[in-house]
Coordinates of C-alpha atoms in Angstrom, one line a residue:
X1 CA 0.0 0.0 0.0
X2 CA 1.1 3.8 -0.9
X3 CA 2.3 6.4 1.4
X4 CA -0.7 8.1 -0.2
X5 CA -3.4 5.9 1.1
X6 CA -1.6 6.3 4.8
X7 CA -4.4 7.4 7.3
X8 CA -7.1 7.6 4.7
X9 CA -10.4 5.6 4.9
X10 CA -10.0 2.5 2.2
X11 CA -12.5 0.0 3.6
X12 CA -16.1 0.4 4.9
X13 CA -18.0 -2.1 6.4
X14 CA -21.6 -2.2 8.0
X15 CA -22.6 -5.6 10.0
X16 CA -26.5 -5.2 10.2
X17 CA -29.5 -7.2 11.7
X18 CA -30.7 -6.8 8.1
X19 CA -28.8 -6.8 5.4
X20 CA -31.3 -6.9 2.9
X21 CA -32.9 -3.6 4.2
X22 CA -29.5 -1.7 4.3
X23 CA -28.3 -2.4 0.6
X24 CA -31.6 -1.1 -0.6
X25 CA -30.8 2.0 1.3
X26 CA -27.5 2.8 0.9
X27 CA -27.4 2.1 -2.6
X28 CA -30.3 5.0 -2.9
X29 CA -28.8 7.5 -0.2
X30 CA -24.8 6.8 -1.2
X31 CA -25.2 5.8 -4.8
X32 CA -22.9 2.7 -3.9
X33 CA -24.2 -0.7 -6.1
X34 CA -23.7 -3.4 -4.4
X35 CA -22.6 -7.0 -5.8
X36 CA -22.6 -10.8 -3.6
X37 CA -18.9 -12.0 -2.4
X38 CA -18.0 -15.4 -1.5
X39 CA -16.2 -15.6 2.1
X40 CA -16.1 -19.1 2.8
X41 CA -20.1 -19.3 2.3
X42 CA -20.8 -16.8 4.5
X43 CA -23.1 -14.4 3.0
X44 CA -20.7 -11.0 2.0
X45 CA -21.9 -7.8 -0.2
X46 CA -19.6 -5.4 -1.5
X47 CA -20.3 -2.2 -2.1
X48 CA -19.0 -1.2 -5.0
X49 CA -18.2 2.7 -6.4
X50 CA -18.2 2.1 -10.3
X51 CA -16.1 -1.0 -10.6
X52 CA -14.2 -0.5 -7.3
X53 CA -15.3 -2.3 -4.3
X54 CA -15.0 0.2 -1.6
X55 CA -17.0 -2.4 1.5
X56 CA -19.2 -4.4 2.4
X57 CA -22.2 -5.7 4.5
X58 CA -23.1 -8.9 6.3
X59 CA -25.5 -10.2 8.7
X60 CA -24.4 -9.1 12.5
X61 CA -23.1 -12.5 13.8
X62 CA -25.5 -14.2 16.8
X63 CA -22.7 -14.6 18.8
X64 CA -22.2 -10.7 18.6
X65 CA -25.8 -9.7 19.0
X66 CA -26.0 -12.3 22.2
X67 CA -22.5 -10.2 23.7
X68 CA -25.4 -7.1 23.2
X69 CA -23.6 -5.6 19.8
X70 CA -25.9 -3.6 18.0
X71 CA -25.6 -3.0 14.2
X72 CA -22.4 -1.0 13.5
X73 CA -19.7 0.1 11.2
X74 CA -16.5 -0.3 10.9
X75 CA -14.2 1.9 9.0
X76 CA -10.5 0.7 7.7
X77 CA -7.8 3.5 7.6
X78 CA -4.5 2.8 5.1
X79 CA -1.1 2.8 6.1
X80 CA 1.8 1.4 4.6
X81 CA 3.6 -0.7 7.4
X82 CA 1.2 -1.6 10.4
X83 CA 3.6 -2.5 13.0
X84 CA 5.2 1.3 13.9
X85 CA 1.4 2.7 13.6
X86 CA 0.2 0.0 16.6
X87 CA 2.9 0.6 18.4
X88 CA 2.6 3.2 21.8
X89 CA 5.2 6.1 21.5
X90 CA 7.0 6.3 24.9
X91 CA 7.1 9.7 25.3
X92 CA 3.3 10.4 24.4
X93 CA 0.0 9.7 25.8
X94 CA -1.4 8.6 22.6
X95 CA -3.6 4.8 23.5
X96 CA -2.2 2.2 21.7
X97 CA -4.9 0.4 18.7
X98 CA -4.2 -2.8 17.8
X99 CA -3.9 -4.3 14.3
X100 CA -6.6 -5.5 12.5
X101 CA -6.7 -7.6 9.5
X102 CA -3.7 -7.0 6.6
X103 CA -5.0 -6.2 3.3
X104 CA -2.7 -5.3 0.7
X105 CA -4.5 -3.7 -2.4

């Protein structure tokens, strides 16, 4: 991934109680299409701006909506080398995140 893509929103993802119901109305509000994605049978959307897939949508897992999840997104920031971004700076008070799935594009 590109220095330019560093701290910029690449991936969006909603996990919903109903998918069906969302990609009818975020395709209308955002203008995204949407097309099916095989993930190891799991049901997956992508949203997709033009040809580029940009996110996705999926059911909200049971075992998250028995923890008391509600619906939510998650949003994907780019950088170029993961491990000094998850890393705490000693001399700051900045929390630490940790790292979430690698994706290179």
């Amino acid at each position: 991934m590109s220095d330019a893509l560093r701290g910029r929103f690449v991936w969006y993802e909603l996990l919903t109680s109903d998918p069906d119901a969302a990609i009818d109305f975020y395709t209308r509000l955002i203008g995204w299409s949407s097309a099916p994605f095989d993930v190891s049978g799991q049901e997956y959307t992508m949203w997709m701006k033009g040809e580029v897939p940009v996110g996705g949508v999926m059911q909200l897992p049971e075992e998250a909506v028995a923890g008391g999840a509600p619906p939510h997104w998650l949003a994907y920031l780019g950088t170029s080398d993961v491990e000094p971004r998850t890393t705490r700076p000693p001399s700051t008070s900045t929390p630490s995140c940790s790292a979430g799935r690698s994706r290179k594009r």
